[in-house]
């Protein structure tokens, strides 16, 4: 009997008839059975068009924010994206402190020096103002602000994701750009979609379209397009409400993880979604200090060259120097 039991066990593993694994996968399926129409069919390992439709609705709601992010926080030029990201830090500083920020850049310092009666004295004032700016930066609640900025960075990742590539598994003609596009989705083989589902789970798991994030996005819009900011406020409210509802219910972390396990046929799969903690304020501080020192050294070098050229003219006049 032992030989027959071993032979049957071998065939079960070979042809996928492992009853315990099948039972566990059924439990995973049962945990998302409340979703109607269902997202998954056990027979054939298929992700249904119902999932594709809800994902498409999520992407269409996200699209205006993706377009805004592409021009601001997620701009391809890192200098532009960094400007808007640091703008969110500046919002936390007193208005009188921010008003002086431009005077710490090269053009601002040069203008102050050029118009100063006592250059050395003005240079000292600039340096004191900059040190006061750093003190204001250091006084911010770094824990709270870093948490908000981490949320913003995750939002940027979501906006940069190639959602059309995912939708193309259900309809190769899927488009978020074409307003005339009408979905014609077909079920997708789970094994093919599993890597995409893993990416979506990583992006959306425990992510919240929070009021703090919404407030920041409104401020970014106001910076990018002050004229349209007030008229678009209600639209952003509705977008965030829609995204929050879909992400917390239909496309929740639990639902997405269940789909990953089902499509991979691995009931025990558990991805590593840990993220490195970043000190965004410290990074901002280091960058602005480094830029300030470079601009300051450049100004000192230019002043030295100007003085040297003037001394040479005073000494030799218009005489050519061999």
Protein backbone atom coordinates (compact mmCIF):
# COMPACT_ATOMS: atom_id res chain seq x y z
CA UNK A 1 0.00 0.00 0.00
CA UNK A 2 2.89 2.33 0.75
CA UNK A 3 4.15 1.99 -2.82
CA UNK A 4 0.73 2.85 -4.30
CA UNK A 5 0.32 5.83 -1.91
CA UNK A 6 3.74 7.15 -2.89
CA UNK A 7 2.98 6.66 -6.59
CA UNK A 8 -0.36 8.48 -6.25
CA UNK A 9 1.35 11.32 -4.37
CA UNK A 10 3.90 11.59 -7.18
CA UNK A 11 1.14 11.81 -9.81
CA UNK A 12 -0.74 14.37 -7.72
CA UNK A 13 2.27 16.68 -7.61
CA UNK A 14 3.11 16.02 -11.25
CA UNK A 15 -0.34 16.90 -12.58
CA UNK A 16 -1.33 19.51 -9.99
CA UNK A 17 -3.86 17.41 -8.10
CA UNK A 18 -2.56 18.41 -4.68
CA UNK A 19 -5.83 18.61 -2.72
CA UNK A 20 -4.39 20.63 0.18
CA UNK A 21 -3.04 23.36 -2.11
CA UNK A 22 -6.30 23.40 -4.05
CA UNK A 23 -8.26 23.82 -0.83
CA UNK A 24 -6.04 26.71 0.26
CA UNK A 25 -6.49 28.45 -3.09
CA UNK A 26 -10.23 27.99 -2.75
CA UNK A 27 -10.02 29.77 0.59
CA UNK A 28 -8.16 32.63 -1.07
CA UNK A 29 -10.84 32.78 -3.75
CA UNK A 30 -13.58 32.73 -1.13
CA UNK A 31 -12.03 35.77 0.58
CA UNK A 32 -12.83 37.92 -2.48
CA UNK A 33 -16.06 36.17 -3.48
CA UNK A 34 -18.04 39.19 -2.24
CA UNK A 35 -16.91 41.10 -5.35
CA UNK A 36 -19.65 40.95 -7.96
CA UNK A 37 -19.22 40.35 -10.83
CA UNK A 38 -16.21 38.24 -9.79
CA UNK A 39 -12.66 39.24 -10.66
CA UNK A 40 -11.40 35.69 -11.06
CA UNK A 41 -12.40 32.29 -12.44
CA UNK A 42 -10.74 29.25 -10.94
CA UNK A 43 -11.38 27.22 -14.08
CA UNK A 44 -8.71 28.22 -16.56
CA UNK A 45 -6.97 30.57 -14.09
CA UNK A 46 -8.60 33.63 -15.65
CA UNK A 47 -8.79 37.25 -14.51
CA UNK A 48 -12.14 38.52 -15.69
CA UNK A 49 -13.27 41.59 -17.57
CA UNK A 50 -14.89 42.82 -14.36
CA UNK A 51 -11.44 43.49 -12.92
CA UNK A 52 -10.36 45.15 -16.16
CA UNK A 53 -13.40 47.41 -16.10
CA UNK A 54 -12.80 48.56 -12.52
CA UNK A 55 -9.10 49.09 -13.22
CA UNK A 56 -10.03 51.16 -16.28
CA UNK A 57 -12.39 53.31 -14.20
CA UNK A 58 -9.61 53.83 -11.65
CA UNK A 59 -7.17 54.85 -14.40
CA UNK A 60 -9.65 57.23 -16.04
CA UNK A 61 -10.23 58.93 -12.69
CA UNK A 62 -6.47 59.11 -12.12
CA UNK A 63 -5.68 60.47 -15.60
CA UNK A 64 -6.15 64.21 -14.83
CA UNK A 65 -3.81 63.85 -11.86
CA UNK A 66 -1.33 61.94 -14.02
CA UNK A 67 -1.35 64.82 -16.51
CA UNK A 68 -0.79 67.38 -13.75
CA UNK A 69 1.98 65.27 -12.19
CA UNK A 70 3.68 64.88 -15.57
CA UNK A 71 4.02 68.67 -15.74
CA UNK A 72 5.04 69.11 -12.10
CA UNK A 73 5.94 66.51 -9.48
CA UNK A 74 6.64 63.72 -12.00
CA UNK A 75 8.17 65.93 -14.69
CA UNK A 76 10.81 64.10 -16.80
CA UNK A 77 13.29 66.89 -16.01
CA UNK A 78 14.41 66.14 -12.46
CA UNK A 79 15.14 69.83 -11.86
CA UNK A 80 11.51 70.69 -12.51
CA UNK A 81 10.11 67.80 -10.46
CA UNK A 82 12.45 68.65 -7.57
CA UNK A 83 11.31 72.28 -7.65
CA UNK A 84 7.69 71.25 -7.11
CA UNK A 85 8.58 68.61 -4.53
CA UNK A 86 10.56 71.14 -2.49
CA UNK A 87 7.73 73.63 -2.92
CA UNK A 88 5.67 71.36 -0.66
CA UNK A 89 8.36 71.75 2.02
CA UNK A 90 8.44 75.51 1.57
CA UNK A 91 4.70 75.66 2.22
CA UNK A 92 5.40 74.67 5.81
CA UNK A 93 7.77 77.60 6.40
CA UNK A 94 6.70 81.11 7.50
CA UNK A 95 5.90 83.46 4.61
CA UNK A 96 8.57 85.97 5.65
CA UNK A 97 11.20 83.22 5.53
CA UNK A 98 10.17 82.00 2.06
CA UNK A 99 10.20 85.56 0.72
CA UNK A 100 13.96 85.65 1.28
CA UNK A 101 14.68 82.24 -0.24
CA UNK A 102 15.40 83.60 -3.73
CA UNK A 103 17.97 85.97 -2.29
CA UNK A 104 20.11 82.95 -1.33
CA UNK A 105 20.41 81.81 -4.95
CA UNK A 106 23.14 83.12 -7.22
CA UNK A 107 21.09 85.83 -8.96
CA UNK A 108 19.59 87.03 -5.69
CA UNK A 109 22.92 87.25 -3.89
CA UNK A 110 24.59 88.94 -6.87
CA UNK A 111 21.85 91.57 -7.00
CA UNK A 112 22.20 92.29 -3.29
CA UNK A 113 26.00 92.51 -3.52
CA UNK A 114 25.94 94.71 -6.65
CA UNK A 115 23.56 97.17 -4.99
CA UNK A 116 25.27 97.21 -1.60
CA UNK A 117 27.13 100.21 -0.26
CA UNK A 118 29.28 98.01 1.97
CA UNK A 119 29.86 94.74 0.14
CA UNK A 120 31.41 92.84 3.06
CA UNK A 121 28.65 93.96 5.40
CA UNK A 122 25.96 92.86 2.93
CA UNK A 123 27.71 89.54 2.52
CA UNK A 124 27.52 88.99 6.27
CA UNK A 125 23.81 89.90 6.27
CA UNK A 126 23.13 87.39 3.49
CA UNK A 127 24.89 84.68 5.44
CA UNK A 128 22.93 85.49 8.62
CA UNK A 129 19.66 85.42 6.67
CA UNK A 130 20.57 82.05 5.26
CA UNK A 131 21.38 80.63 8.69
CA UNK A 132 17.99 81.87 9.94
CA UNK A 133 16.37 80.11 6.98
CA UNK A 134 18.07 76.86 7.99
CA UNK A 135 16.89 77.30 11.59
CA UNK A 136 13.31 77.64 10.36
CA UNK A 137 13.77 74.50 8.29
CA UNK A 138 15.17 72.60 11.26
CA UNK A 139 12.21 73.67 13.41
CA UNK A 140 9.68 71.84 11.21
CA UNK A 141 7.98 68.68 12.47
CA UNK A 142 10.13 66.33 10.42
CA UNK A 143 8.23 63.16 11.37
CA UNK A 144 4.86 64.46 10.15
CA UNK A 145 6.23 66.22 7.07
CA UNK A 146 8.40 63.28 6.02
CA UNK A 147 5.34 61.05 6.29
CA UNK A 148 3.36 63.36 3.99
CA UNK A 149 6.25 63.61 1.52
CA UNK A 150 6.55 59.83 1.49
CA UNK A 151 2.90 59.71 0.49
CA UNK A 152 3.59 62.25 -2.26
CA UNK A 153 6.47 60.13 -3.58
CA UNK A 154 4.22 57.07 -3.72
CA UNK A 155 1.62 59.16 -5.55
CA UNK A 156 4.30 60.08 -8.10
CA UNK A 157 5.10 56.38 -8.61
CA UNK A 158 1.41 55.65 -9.18
CA UNK A 159 1.14 58.46 -11.74
CA UNK A 160 4.26 57.32 -13.58
CA UNK A 161 3.12 53.72 -13.85
CA UNK A 162 2.30 52.43 -17.32
CA UNK A 163 -1.36 51.61 -16.75
CA UNK A 164 -2.09 51.24 -20.45
CA UNK A 165 0.34 48.31 -20.55
CA UNK A 166 -1.74 46.52 -17.91
CA UNK A 167 -5.03 47.24 -19.66
CA UNK A 168 -3.55 45.98 -22.94
CA UNK A 169 -3.60 42.44 -21.52
CA UNK A 170 -7.39 42.68 -21.72
CA UNK A 171 -7.61 44.81 -24.86
CA UNK A 172 -4.51 45.56 -26.97
CA UNK A 173 -6.20 48.76 -28.18
CA UNK A 174 -6.77 50.11 -24.66
CA UNK A 175 -6.07 53.83 -24.41
CA UNK A 176 -6.30 56.44 -21.66
CA UNK A 177 -5.49 59.27 -24.07
CA UNK A 178 -8.27 58.66 -26.58
CA UNK A 179 -11.57 59.93 -25.17
CA UNK A 180 -13.42 58.06 -27.90
CA UNK A 181 -12.00 54.70 -26.82
CA UNK A 182 -14.63 52.21 -25.66
CA UNK A 183 -13.35 49.15 -23.79
CA UNK A 184 -13.61 45.79 -25.49
CA UNK A 185 -12.07 43.66 -22.78
CA UNK A 186 -11.48 39.92 -22.86
CA UNK A 187 -10.49 37.72 -19.88
CA UNK A 188 -6.75 37.34 -19.35
CA UNK A 189 -4.79 34.24 -18.40
CA UNK A 190 -3.74 34.69 -14.79
CA UNK A 191 -0.21 33.44 -15.25
CA UNK A 192 0.45 36.17 -17.82
CA UNK A 193 -1.02 38.94 -15.68
CA UNK A 194 0.58 37.92 -12.37
CA UNK A 195 3.71 40.16 -12.71
CA UNK A 196 1.52 43.18 -13.48
CA UNK A 197 -0.73 42.42 -10.50
CA UNK A 198 2.35 42.23 -8.29
CA UNK A 199 3.36 45.72 -9.43
CA UNK A 200 -0.13 47.12 -8.86
CA UNK A 201 -0.25 45.56 -5.40
CA UNK A 202 3.08 47.16 -4.53
CA UNK A 203 1.85 50.56 -5.72
CA UNK A 204 -1.59 50.56 -4.09
CA UNK A 205 -1.20 48.40 -0.98
CA UNK A 206 -2.07 50.55 2.06
CA UNK A 207 -1.95 53.69 -0.06
CA UNK A 208 -4.49 56.33 0.93
CA UNK A 209 -5.74 59.18 -1.22
CA UNK A 210 -5.75 61.30 1.91
CA UNK A 211 -6.91 64.86 2.56
CA UNK A 212 -3.27 65.84 3.21
CA UNK A 213 -2.26 64.55 -0.21
CA UNK A 214 -5.24 66.27 -1.83
CA UNK A 215 -4.28 69.55 -0.14
CA UNK A 216 -0.74 69.25 -1.48
CA UNK A 217 -1.93 68.49 -5.02
CA UNK A 218 -4.19 71.54 -4.95
CA UNK A 219 -1.24 73.69 -3.89
CA UNK A 220 0.89 72.25 -6.71
CA UNK A 221 -1.88 73.05 -9.19
CA UNK A 222 -2.04 76.59 -7.78
CA UNK A 223 1.69 76.96 -8.33
CA UNK A 224 1.55 75.53 -11.86
CA UNK A 225 -1.63 77.27 -13.01
CA UNK A 226 -2.86 79.94 -10.57
CA UNK A 227 -5.69 81.00 -12.89
CA UNK A 228 -7.39 77.58 -13.05
CA UNK A 229 -6.63 76.42 -9.50
CA UNK A 230 -9.81 77.73 -7.87
CA UNK A 231 -12.11 76.49 -10.64
CA UNK A 232 -10.54 73.01 -10.51
CA UNK A 233 -10.79 72.57 -6.73
CA UNK A 234 -14.19 70.83 -6.79
CA UNK A 235 -13.04 68.56 -9.61
CA UNK A 236 -10.02 67.46 -7.59
CA UNK A 237 -12.29 66.77 -4.60
CA UNK A 238 -14.46 64.48 -6.74
CA UNK A 239 -11.42 62.74 -8.27
CA UNK A 240 -9.92 62.00 -4.87
CA UNK A 241 -13.25 60.76 -3.55
CA UNK A 242 -13.58 58.36 -6.49
CA UNK A 243 -10.00 57.11 -6.26
CA UNK A 244 -10.22 56.64 -2.49
CA UNK A 245 -13.40 54.58 -2.85
CA UNK A 246 -12.00 52.31 -5.57
CA UNK A 247 -8.60 51.87 -3.91
CA UNK A 248 -10.08 51.03 -0.51
CA UNK A 249 -12.79 48.69 -1.77
CA UNK A 250 -12.60 47.17 -5.25
CA UNK A 251 -8.82 47.45 -5.60
CA UNK A 252 -7.83 47.08 -1.97
CA UNK A 253 -4.51 45.60 -0.93
CA UNK A 254 -6.26 42.41 0.20
CA UNK A 255 -8.06 42.01 -3.12
CA UNK A 256 -4.92 42.58 -5.16
CA UNK A 257 -2.83 40.22 -3.03
CA UNK A 258 -5.52 37.55 -3.36
CA UNK A 259 -5.45 37.95 -7.15
CA UNK A 260 -1.66 37.64 -7.13
CA UNK A 261 -1.85 34.41 -5.12
CA UNK A 262 -4.56 32.99 -7.34
CA UNK A 263 -2.87 33.85 -10.63
CA UNK A 264 0.47 32.53 -9.36
CA UNK A 265 -1.31 29.46 -7.98
CA UNK A 266 0.55 30.03 -4.73
CA UNK A 267 -1.67 30.51 -1.68
CA UNK A 268 1.29 31.28 0.58
CA UNK A 269 2.88 33.96 -1.60
CA UNK A 270 3.59 37.11 0.39
CA UNK A 271 5.51 39.94 -1.32
CA UNK A 272 8.00 42.21 0.34
CA UNK A 273 6.36 45.64 0.18
CA UNK A 274 8.71 47.32 2.63
CA UNK A 275 10.00 50.72 1.58
CA UNK A 276 13.14 52.50 2.64
CA UNK A 277 12.43 55.35 5.02
CA UNK A 278 13.72 58.64 3.71
CA UNK A 279 14.44 61.92 5.43
CA UNK A 280 13.21 64.27 2.72
CA UNK A 281 13.78 67.39 4.82
CA UNK A 282 17.40 66.43 5.49
CA UNK A 283 17.94 65.80 1.77
CA UNK A 284 16.38 69.18 0.98
CA UNK A 285 18.59 70.88 3.58
CA UNK A 286 21.76 69.31 2.26
CA UNK A 287 20.92 70.24 -1.33
CA UNK A 288 20.16 73.87 -0.58
CA UNK A 289 23.27 74.25 1.61
CA UNK A 290 25.42 72.73 -1.14
CA UNK A 291 23.88 75.04 -3.76
CA UNK A 292 24.31 78.07 -1.50
CA UNK A 293 27.98 77.30 -0.92
CA UNK A 294 28.62 76.80 -4.66
CA UNK A 295 26.90 80.08 -5.55
CA UNK A 296 28.71 81.90 -2.75
CA UNK A 297 32.10 80.60 -3.91
CA UNK A 298 31.27 81.61 -7.48
CA UNK A 299 30.43 85.15 -6.36
CA UNK A 300 33.62 85.42 -4.32
CA UNK A 301 35.65 84.19 -7.28
CA UNK A 302 33.98 86.69 -9.62
CA UNK A 303 34.53 89.54 -7.14
CA UNK A 304 38.18 88.61 -6.87
CA UNK A 305 38.54 88.53 -10.67
CA UNK A 306 36.77 91.88 -10.96
CA UNK A 307 39.06 93.49 -8.39
CA UNK A 308 42.11 91.97 -10.06
CA UNK A 309 41.06 93.26 -13.49
CA UNK A 310 40.43 96.73 -12.07
CA UNK A 311 43.84 96.78 -10.37
CA UNK A 312 45.53 95.79 -13.63
CA UNK A 313 43.72 98.56 -15.51
CA UNK A 314 44.68 101.10 -12.85
CA UNK A 315 48.29 99.98 -13.03
CA UNK A 316 48.77 99.68 -16.79
CA UNK A 317 45.87 101.72 -18.21
CA UNK A 318 45.18 100.84 -21.84
CA UNK A 319 48.71 99.56 -22.39
CA UNK A 320 48.94 96.15 -24.01
CA UNK A 321 50.54 93.54 -21.77
CA UNK A 322 52.84 91.09 -23.53
